[in-house]
XYZ file of C-alpha atoms in Angstrom:
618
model
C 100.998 90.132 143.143
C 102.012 92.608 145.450
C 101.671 96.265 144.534
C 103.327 99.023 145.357
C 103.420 102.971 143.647
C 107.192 103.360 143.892
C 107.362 105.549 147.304
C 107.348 102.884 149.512
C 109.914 100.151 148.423
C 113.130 100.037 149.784
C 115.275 99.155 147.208
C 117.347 101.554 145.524
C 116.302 102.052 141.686
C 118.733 100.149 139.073
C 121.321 101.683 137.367
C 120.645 103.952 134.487
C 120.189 102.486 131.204
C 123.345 102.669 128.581
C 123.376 102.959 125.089
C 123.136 99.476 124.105
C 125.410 98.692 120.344
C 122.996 98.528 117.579
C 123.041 94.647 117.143
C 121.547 94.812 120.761
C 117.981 95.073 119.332
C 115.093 93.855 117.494
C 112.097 95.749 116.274
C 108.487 95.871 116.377
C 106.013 97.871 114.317
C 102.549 98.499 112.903
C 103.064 99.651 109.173
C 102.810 103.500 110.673
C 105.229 102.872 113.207
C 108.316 101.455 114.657
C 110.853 101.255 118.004
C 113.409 99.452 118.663
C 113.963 97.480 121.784
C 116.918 96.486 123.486
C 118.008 93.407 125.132
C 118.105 94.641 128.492
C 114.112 95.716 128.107
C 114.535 99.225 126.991
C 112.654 101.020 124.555
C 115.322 103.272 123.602
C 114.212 104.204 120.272
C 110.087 105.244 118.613
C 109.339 107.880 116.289
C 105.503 109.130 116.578
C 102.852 108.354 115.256
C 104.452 107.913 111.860
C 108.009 106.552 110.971
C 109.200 110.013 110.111
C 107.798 111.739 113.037
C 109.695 113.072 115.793
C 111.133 110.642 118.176
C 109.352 110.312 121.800
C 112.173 107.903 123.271
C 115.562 108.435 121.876
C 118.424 106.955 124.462
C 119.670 105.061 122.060
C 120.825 108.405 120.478
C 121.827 109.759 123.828
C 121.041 108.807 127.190
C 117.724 108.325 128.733
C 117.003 111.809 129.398
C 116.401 111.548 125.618
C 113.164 109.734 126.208
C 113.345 105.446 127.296
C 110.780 103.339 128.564
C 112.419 101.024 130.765
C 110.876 97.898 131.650
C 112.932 95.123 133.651
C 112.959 92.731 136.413
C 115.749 93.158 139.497
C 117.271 89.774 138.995
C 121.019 88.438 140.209
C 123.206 87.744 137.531
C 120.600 87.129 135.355
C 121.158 85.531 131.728
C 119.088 87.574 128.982
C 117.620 86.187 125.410
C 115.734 87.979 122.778
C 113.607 85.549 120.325
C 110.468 86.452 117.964
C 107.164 84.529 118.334
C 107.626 82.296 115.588
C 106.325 83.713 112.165
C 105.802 87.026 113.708
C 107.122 90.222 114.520
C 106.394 90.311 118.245
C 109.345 90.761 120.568
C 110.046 88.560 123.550
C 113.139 89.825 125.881
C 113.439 87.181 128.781
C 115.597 87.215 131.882
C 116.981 83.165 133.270
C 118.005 83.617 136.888
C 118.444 81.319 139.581
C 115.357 83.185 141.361
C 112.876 83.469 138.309
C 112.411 83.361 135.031
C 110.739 86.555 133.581
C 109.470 87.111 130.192
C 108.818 90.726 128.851
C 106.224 90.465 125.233
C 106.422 93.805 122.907
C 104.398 94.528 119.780
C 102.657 97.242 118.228
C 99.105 96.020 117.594
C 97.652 95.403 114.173
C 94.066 94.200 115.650
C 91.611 96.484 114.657
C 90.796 99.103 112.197
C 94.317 101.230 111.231
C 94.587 104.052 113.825
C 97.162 106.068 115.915
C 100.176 103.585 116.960
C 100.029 101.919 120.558
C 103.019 100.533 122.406
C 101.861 97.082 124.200
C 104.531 95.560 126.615
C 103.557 92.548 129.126
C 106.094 91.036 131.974
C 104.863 87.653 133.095
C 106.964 85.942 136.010
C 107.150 82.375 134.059
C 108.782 80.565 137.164
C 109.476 82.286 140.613
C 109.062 85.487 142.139
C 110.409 88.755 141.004
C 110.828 92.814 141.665
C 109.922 94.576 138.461
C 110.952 97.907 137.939
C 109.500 100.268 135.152
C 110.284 103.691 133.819
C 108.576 105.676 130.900
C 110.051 108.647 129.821
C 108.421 110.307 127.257
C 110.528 112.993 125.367
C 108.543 114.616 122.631
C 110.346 115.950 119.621
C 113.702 113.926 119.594
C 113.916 115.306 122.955
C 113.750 119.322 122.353
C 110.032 119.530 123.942
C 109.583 119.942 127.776
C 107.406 117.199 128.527
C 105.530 117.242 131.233
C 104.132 113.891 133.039
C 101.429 114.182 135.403
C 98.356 111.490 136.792
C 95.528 110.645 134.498
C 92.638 110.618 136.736
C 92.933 107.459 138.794
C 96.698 105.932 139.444
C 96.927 104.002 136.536
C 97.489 105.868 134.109
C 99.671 109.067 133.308
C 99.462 111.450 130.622
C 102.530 113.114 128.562
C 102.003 116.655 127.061
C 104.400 119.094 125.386
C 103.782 122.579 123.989
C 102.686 121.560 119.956
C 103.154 118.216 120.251
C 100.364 115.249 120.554
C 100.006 113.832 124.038
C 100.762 110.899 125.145
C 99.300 108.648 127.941
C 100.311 105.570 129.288
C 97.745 102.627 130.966
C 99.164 100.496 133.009
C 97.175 97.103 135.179
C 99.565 98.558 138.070
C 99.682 101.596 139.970
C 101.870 104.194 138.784
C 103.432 107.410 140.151
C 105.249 110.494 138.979
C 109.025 111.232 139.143
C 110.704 114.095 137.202
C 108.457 113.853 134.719
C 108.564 109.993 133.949
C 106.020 107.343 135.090
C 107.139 104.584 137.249
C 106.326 101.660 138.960
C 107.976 98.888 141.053
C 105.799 95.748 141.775
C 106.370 92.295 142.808
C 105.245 89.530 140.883
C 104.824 85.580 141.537
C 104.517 82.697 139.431
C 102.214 83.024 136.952
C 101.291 86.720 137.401
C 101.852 89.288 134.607
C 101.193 92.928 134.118
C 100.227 95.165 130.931
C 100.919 98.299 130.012
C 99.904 100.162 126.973
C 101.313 103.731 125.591
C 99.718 105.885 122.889
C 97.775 108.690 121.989
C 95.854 110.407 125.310
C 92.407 110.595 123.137
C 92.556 107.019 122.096
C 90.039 104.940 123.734
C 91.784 101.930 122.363
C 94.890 103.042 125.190
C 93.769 100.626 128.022
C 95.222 97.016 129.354
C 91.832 95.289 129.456
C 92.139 94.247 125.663
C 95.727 93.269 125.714
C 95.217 89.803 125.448
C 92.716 90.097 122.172
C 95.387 92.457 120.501
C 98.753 90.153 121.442
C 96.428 87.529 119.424
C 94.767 89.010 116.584
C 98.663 90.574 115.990
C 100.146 86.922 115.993
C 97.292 86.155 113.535
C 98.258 88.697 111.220
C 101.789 88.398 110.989
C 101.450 84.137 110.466
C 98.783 84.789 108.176
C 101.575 87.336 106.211
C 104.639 85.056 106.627
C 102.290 81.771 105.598
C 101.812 83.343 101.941
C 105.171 83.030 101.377
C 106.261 80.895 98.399
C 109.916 80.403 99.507
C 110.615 76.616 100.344
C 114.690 76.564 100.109
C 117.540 76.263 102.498
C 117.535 79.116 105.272
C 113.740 79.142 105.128
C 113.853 80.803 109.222
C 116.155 83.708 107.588
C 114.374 85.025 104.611
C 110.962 84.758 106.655
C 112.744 86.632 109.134
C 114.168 88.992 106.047
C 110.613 89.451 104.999
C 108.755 90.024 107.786
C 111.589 92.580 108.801
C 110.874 94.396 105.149
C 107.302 94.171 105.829
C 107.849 96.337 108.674
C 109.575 98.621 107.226
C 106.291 99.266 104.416
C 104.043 101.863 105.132
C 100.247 101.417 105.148
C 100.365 104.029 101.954
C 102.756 101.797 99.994
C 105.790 103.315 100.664
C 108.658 101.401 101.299
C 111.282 103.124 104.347
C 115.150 102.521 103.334
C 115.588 101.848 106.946
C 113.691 102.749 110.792
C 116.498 105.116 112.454
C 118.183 108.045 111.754
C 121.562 108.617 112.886
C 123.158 105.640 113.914
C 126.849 106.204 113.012
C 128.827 104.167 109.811
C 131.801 105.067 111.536
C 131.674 104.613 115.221
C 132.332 107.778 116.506
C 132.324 109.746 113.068
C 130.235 112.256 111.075
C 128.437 109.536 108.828
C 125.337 109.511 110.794
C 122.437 110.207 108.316
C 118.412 109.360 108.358
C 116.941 107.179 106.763
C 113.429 106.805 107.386
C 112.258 107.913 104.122
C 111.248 106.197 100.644
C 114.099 106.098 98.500
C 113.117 105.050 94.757
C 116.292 102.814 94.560
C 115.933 100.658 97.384
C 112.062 100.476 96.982
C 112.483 99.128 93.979
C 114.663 96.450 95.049
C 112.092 95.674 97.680
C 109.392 94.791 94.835
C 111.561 91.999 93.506
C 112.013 90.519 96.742
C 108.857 90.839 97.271
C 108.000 89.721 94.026
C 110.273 86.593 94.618
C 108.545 85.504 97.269
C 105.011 85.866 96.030
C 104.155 89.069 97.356
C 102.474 90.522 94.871
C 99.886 93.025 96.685
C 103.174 94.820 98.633
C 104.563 94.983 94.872
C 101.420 96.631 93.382
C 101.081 98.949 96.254
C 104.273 100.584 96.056
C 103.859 100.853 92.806
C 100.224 102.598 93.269
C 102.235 104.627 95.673
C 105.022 105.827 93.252
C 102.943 106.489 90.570
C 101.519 109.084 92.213
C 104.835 110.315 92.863
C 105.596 110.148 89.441
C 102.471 111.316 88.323
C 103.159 114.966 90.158
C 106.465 115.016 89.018
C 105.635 114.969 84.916
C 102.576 117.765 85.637
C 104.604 119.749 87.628
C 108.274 119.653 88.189
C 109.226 117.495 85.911
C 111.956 116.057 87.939
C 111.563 112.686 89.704
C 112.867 112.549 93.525
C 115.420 110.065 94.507
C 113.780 109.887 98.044
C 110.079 110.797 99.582
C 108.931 111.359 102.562
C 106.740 108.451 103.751
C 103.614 111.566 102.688
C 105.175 111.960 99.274
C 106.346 115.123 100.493
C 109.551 115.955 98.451
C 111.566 118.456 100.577
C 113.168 116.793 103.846
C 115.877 119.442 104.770
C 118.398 118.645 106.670
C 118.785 119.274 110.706
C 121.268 118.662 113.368
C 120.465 117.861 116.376
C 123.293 119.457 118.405
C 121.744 118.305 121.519
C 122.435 114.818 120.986
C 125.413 113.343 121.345
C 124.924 110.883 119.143
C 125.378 106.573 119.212
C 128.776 106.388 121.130
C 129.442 110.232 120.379
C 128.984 110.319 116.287
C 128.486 113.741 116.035
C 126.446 115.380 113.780
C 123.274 113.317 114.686
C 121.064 114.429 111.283
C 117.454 114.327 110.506
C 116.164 114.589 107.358
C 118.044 114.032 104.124
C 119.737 116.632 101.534
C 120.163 114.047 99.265
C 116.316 115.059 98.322
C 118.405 117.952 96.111
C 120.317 115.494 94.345
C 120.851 113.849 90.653
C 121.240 110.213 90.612
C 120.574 109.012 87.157
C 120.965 105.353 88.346
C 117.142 105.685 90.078
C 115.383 105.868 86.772
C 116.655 101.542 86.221
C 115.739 100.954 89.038
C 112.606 102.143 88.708
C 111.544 100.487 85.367
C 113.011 97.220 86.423
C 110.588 98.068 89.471
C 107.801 98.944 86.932
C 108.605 96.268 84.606
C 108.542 93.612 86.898
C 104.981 94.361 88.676
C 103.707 94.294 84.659
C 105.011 90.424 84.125
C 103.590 89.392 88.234
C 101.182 92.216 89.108
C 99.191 94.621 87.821
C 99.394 96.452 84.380
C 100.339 99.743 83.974
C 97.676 101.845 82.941
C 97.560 104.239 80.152
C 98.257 107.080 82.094
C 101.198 105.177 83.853
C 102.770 104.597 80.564
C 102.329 108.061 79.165
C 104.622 109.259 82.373
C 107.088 106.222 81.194
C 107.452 107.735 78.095
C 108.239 110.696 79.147
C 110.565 109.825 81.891
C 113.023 107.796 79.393
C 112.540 110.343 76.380
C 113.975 112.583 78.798
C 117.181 109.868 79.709
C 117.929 109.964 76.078
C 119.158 113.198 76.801
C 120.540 112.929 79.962
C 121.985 109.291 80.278
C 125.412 111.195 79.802
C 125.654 113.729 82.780
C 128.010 113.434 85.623
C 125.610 112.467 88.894
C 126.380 111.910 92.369
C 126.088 108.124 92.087
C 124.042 105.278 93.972
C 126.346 106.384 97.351
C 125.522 109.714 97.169
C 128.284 111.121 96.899
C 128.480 114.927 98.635
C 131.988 115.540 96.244
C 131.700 116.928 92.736
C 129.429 115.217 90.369
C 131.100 112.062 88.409
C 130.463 109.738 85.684
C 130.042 107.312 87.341
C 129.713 103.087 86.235
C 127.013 102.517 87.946
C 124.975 105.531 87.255
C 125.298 104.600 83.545
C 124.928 100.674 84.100
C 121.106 101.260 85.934
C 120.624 103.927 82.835
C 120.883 101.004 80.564
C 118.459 99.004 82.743
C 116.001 101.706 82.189
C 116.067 101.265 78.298
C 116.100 97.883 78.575
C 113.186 97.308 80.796
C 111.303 99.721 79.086
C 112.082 98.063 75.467
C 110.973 94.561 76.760
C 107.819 95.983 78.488
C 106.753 97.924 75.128
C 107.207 94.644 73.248
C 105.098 92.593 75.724
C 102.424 94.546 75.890
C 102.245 96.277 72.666
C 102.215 99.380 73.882
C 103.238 102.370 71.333
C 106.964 103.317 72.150
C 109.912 105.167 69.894
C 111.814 102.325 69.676
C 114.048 103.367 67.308
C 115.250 106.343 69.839
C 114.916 103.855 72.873
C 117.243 101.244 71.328
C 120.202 103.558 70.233
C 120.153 105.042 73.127
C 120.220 101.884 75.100
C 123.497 100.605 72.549
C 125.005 104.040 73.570
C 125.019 102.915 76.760
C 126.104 100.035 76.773
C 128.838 100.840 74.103
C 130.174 103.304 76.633
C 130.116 101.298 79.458
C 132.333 98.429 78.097
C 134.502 101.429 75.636
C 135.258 104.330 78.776
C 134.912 102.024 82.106
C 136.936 99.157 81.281
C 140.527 99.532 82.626
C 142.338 97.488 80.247
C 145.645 97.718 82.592
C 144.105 96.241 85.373
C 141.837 94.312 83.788
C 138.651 95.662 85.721
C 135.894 97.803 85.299
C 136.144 101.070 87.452
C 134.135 103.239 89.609
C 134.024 105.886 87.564
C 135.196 107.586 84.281
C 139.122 108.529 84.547
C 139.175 106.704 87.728
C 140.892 103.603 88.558
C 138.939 102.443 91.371
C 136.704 99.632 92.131
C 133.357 99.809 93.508
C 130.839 97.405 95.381
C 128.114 98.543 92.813
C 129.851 96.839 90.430
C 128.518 93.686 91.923
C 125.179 94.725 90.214
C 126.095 94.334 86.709
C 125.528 90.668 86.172
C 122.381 90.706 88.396
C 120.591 92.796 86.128
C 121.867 91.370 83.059
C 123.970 93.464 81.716
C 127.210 91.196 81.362
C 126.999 87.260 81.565
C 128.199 86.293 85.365
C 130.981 84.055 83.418
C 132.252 86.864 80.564
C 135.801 87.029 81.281
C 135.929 90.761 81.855
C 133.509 90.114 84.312
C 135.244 87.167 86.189
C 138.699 89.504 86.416
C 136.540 92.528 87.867
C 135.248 90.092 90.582
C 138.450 88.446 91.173
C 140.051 92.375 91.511
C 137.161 92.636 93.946
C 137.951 90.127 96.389
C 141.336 91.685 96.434
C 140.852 95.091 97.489
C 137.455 95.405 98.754
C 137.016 92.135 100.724
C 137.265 91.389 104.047
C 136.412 88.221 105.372
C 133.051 87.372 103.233
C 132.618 91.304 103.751
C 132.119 93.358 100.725
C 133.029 97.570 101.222
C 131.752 99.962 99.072
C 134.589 101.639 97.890
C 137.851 102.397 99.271
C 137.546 106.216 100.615
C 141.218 107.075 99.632
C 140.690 105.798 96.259
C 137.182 107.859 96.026
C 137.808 111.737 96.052
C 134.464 112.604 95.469
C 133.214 110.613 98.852
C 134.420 114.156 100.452
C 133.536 112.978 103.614
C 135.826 112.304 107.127
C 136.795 109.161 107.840
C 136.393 105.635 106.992
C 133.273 103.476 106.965
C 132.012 99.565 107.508
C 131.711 96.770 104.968
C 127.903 97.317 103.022
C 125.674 94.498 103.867
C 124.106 94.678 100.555
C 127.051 94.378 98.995
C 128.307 91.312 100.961
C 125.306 89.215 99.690
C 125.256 90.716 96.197
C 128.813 89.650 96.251
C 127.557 85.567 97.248
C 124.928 85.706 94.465
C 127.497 86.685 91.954
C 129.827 83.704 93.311
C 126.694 81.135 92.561
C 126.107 82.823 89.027
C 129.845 82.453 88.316
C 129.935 79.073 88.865
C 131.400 79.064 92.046
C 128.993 77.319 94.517
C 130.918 76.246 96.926
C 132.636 79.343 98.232
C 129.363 81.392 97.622
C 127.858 78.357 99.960
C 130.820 78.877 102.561
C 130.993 82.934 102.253
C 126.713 83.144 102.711
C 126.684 81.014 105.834
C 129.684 83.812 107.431
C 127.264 86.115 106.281
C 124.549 84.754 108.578
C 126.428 84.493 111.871
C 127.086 88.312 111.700
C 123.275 88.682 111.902
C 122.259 89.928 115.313
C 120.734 87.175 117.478
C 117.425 88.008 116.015
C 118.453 87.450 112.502
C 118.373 91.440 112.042
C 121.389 93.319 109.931
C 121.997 97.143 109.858
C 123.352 99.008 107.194
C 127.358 97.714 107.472
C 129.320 96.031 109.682
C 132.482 97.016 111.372
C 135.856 95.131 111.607
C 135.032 92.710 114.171
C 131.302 92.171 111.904
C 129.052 93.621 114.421
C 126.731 96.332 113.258
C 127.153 100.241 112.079
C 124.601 102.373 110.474
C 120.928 102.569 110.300
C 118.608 99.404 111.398
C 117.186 97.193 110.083
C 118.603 98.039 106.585
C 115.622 97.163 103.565
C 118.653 96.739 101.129
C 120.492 94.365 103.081
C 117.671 92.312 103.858
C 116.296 92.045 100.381
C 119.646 91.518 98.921
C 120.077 88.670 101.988
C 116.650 87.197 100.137
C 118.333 87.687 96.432
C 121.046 85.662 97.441
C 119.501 82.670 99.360
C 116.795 82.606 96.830
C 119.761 82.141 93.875
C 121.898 80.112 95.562
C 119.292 77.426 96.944
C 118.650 77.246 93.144
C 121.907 76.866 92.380
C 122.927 74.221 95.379
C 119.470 71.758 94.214
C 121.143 71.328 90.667
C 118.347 74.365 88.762
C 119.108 76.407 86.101
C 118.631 79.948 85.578
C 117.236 81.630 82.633
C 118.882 84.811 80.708
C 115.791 87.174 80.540
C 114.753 88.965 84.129
């Protein structure tokens, strides 16, 4: 290996890094932590130390004045592959060249007792002999900090500080020197030869290359161990592991479940729909448990819901109101920010962190959540007595509420509807808390529980029936359709083969389908979106849209319209939020919901394709 601290080498540096599109990526993590790193070696995206923290490296928002760490070899014409060691969540980027083959290894350790998060990246020169070129800058506070890079003591190492903000140091096997505030390095490498580098907190002893090896192992270890306990068996078994793992990743060592690892990556390209969502929202959590659930599971399950019930728990002794979204700390305020120095993924302006929708009513989260509850009583752990005092509360208090205008599952930021689905999930609560009463004998006003769940559901099928156009709608007085809808046999509220239902799907595919692609709602039909713009096709609702295909009867197409579905994955078998006309990725990534509705579907339909039967109760 031949060395060399980047003052002496005569080739020029390589071109800056550009923002790579969102498919571009895959993602590591520890269960504290995440970044995202792109196919050409970049880590252009890392919040630290926790998923909601402020961002250290941020290009992917930006450019790499935003914070990168750019590791690469100087190749010619150079083919490049991303692939996941099998059964894991450890990233390998590789470079195929007619000079060398190089190999570049990312993960976030999960090899010793939990501590601050640690970025481990190895290059090994597999065949060959190649220039390696790396860059680290550190940008502390989504890039608002001055950070300042200087030498750690001896020349491997360089430490990152910024006024009120945790330093940073980075270890390295190679020497390293200092260039506007970034470490660097160029080094030669032969067959064989690799080098380590390791980035995380400057007081943690644990930040040094000499235990790379052990780490890269015991991390393998733990994500096969994780994967192997999986009781799925079906078709598309390398998907829904990959589905899993990615949702694993996405769960916080406290329970908490993130909606998704990145904030501001644009639904429009170019547009103002750029919002964060590295927070615990109650609705897609919920989801979460019966995937995970579904595929056995069960501790995730049970520690979300330890997690919640805490939430819960503060909610009936203090406020009384229930969240629809946490921070990852249970705190319950996460005001809204722009970040007018960024110019955003391809220029989406307003890049946003945090979330006003913390402020907001969506009656649909209290189903959700006593599906949620409901199902960790019949696979997990019981509620407790306490727990089911707070239940009682919660839906004594939907009696009176079930019947107020919300801003719906999409958050709307119009004026508050009634809205289908809001109603639909409020019917799910009431149901789920009927059937959990009955199976565990637990004292309940059933009497008030059960008119108020036939309320419901007498609405539902008396105001939100369109009778003209022989659909359901989106909302009360409205006439439009919405990818919600999709929901309604899925949590069994109407039979997947009821007529009404089979016209509302069939009115569906007409006007929000595109090509096995599912959109939410049509904006011009949706005053109350009251946002710029249009916006992708919804993941989620692409594959809730295949499972209620199989339930209808309809195996075939929902055979054909899943396997589209899985060629607009990215190569890594990763899906954002939506997809754009051409299917390749918008929003937020990787997206919980569409990864645990991607699991929903394959689970169903592998059922459905081996000749099994489904039963009526959930």
């Amino acid at each position: 290996m031949v060395e060399d601290n980047g003052q002496s080498s005569g080739a020029s540096d390589p071109e800056p890094a550009q923002q790579r599109p969102i498919e571009a990526h895959g993602i590591i993590g520890d269960l504290r932590s995440a970044a995202l790193v792109a196919d050409d070696g970049s880590v252009d995206f890392m919040c630290w130390p926790e998923f909601d923290s402020p961002s250290i490296f941020a290009a992917l928002l930006d450019t790499p004045d935003a914070g990168v760490f750019e590791l690469a070899p100087v190749l010619t014409e150079a083919r490049r592959q991303q692939i996941y060691v099998p059964d894991t969540n450890v990233l390998q980027t590789r470079w195929l060249a007619e000079e060398a083959v190089v190999v570049i290894t990312d993960l976030m350790p999960i090899c010793d007792a939990p501590g601050l998060p640690r970025l481990v990246r190895r290059v090994e020169v597999v065949q060959g002999t190649a220039e390696i070129r790396l860059r680290c800058r550190v940008r502390h506070d989504y890039g608002r900090s001055h950070t300042r890079a200087a030498m750690a003591g001896d020349s491997r190492s360089v430490r990152f500080d910024a006024a009120d903000q945790p330093a940073l140091r980075l270890a390295s096997s190679v020497p390293l020197a200092v260039e506007e505030d970034s470490a660097i390095a160029h080094f030669r490498l032969g067959h064989g030869e690799h080098a380590d580098f390791v980035l995380g907190a400057d007081e943690d002893a644990r930040v040094r290359v000499d235990g790379s090896v052990q780490c890269l192992e015991e991390t393998q270890a733990f994500w096969r161990d994780w994967i192997g306990r999986s009781n799925y068996r079906g078709r598309w078994r390398e998907m829904v592991n990959r589905s899993a793992l990615a949702l694993k990743l996405l769960t916080s060592r406290s329970g908490a479940i993130l909606a998704a690892a990145t904030f501001g990556l644009p639904e429009t390209p170019g547009g103002s729909r750029n919002w964060d969502y590295r927070y615990s929202w109650i609705r897609d959590s919920s989801f979460t448990v019966y995937a995970f659930m579904r595929l056995g599971y069960v501790d995730e399950a049970n520690a979300y819901m330890r997690w919640i019930r805490r939430q819960v728990s503060e909610c009936c002794e203090t406020s009384g109101k229930l969240r629809i979204l946490y921070g990852i700390d249970g705190r319950q305020e996460l005001p809204e920010e722009n970040l007018a120095h960024l110019r955003g993924h391809g220029g989406a302006q307003p890049v946003r962190i945090g979330n006003q929708a913390y402020e907001q009513v969506q009656l649909d989260i209290y189903g959700e959540l006593l599906d949620a509850v409901y199902l960790s009583n019949k696979y997990g752990e019981a509620i407790s007595h306490e727990g089911w005092q707070h239940v009682v509360r919660i839906v004594d208090a939907l009696c009176e509420s079930w019947n107020e205008p919300d801003v719906g599952i999409w958050e709307m930021r119009g004026e508050k509807q009634h809205f289908l689905h809001s109603r639909l999930m409020c019917w799910v609560a009431f149901d789920r808390a009927i059937r959990l009463a009955t199976k565990r004998s637990l004292p309940a006003p059933f009497g008030r529980w059960d008119a108020a769940r036939a309320a419901v559901h007498e609405d539902i099928w008396k105001h939100f029936w369109d009778p003209q156009r022989e659909h359901f709608v989106q909302s009360l007085g409205s006439h439009a359709l919405d990818g919600s809808m999709l929901l309604m046999p899925l949590v069994r509220f109407v039979s997947a083969t009821d007529p009404r239902w089979l016209s509302t799907l069939d009115a569906i595919e007409q006007h929000l389908l595109r090509d096995g692609m599912v959109y939410r709602y049509r904006t011009a039909d949706t005053p109350s979106d009251n946002l710029a713009g249009e916006e992708g096709a919804f993941a989620a609702c692409s594959f809730w849209y295949v499972e209620c295909l199989a339930r209808a009867g309809r195996t075939q197409q929902a055979h054909l319209e899943f396997e589209q579905l899985l060629r607009y994955a990215n190569p890594l078998g990763l899906y954002a939020e939506e997809f754009d006309k051409h299917g390749h990725h918008l929003g937020n990534t990787p997206q919980a919901l569409t990864h645990l509705a991607l699991i929903s579907a394959a689970t169903y339909l592998d059922r459905t394709l081996n000749g099994g039967t489904t039963l009526w109760k959930p």
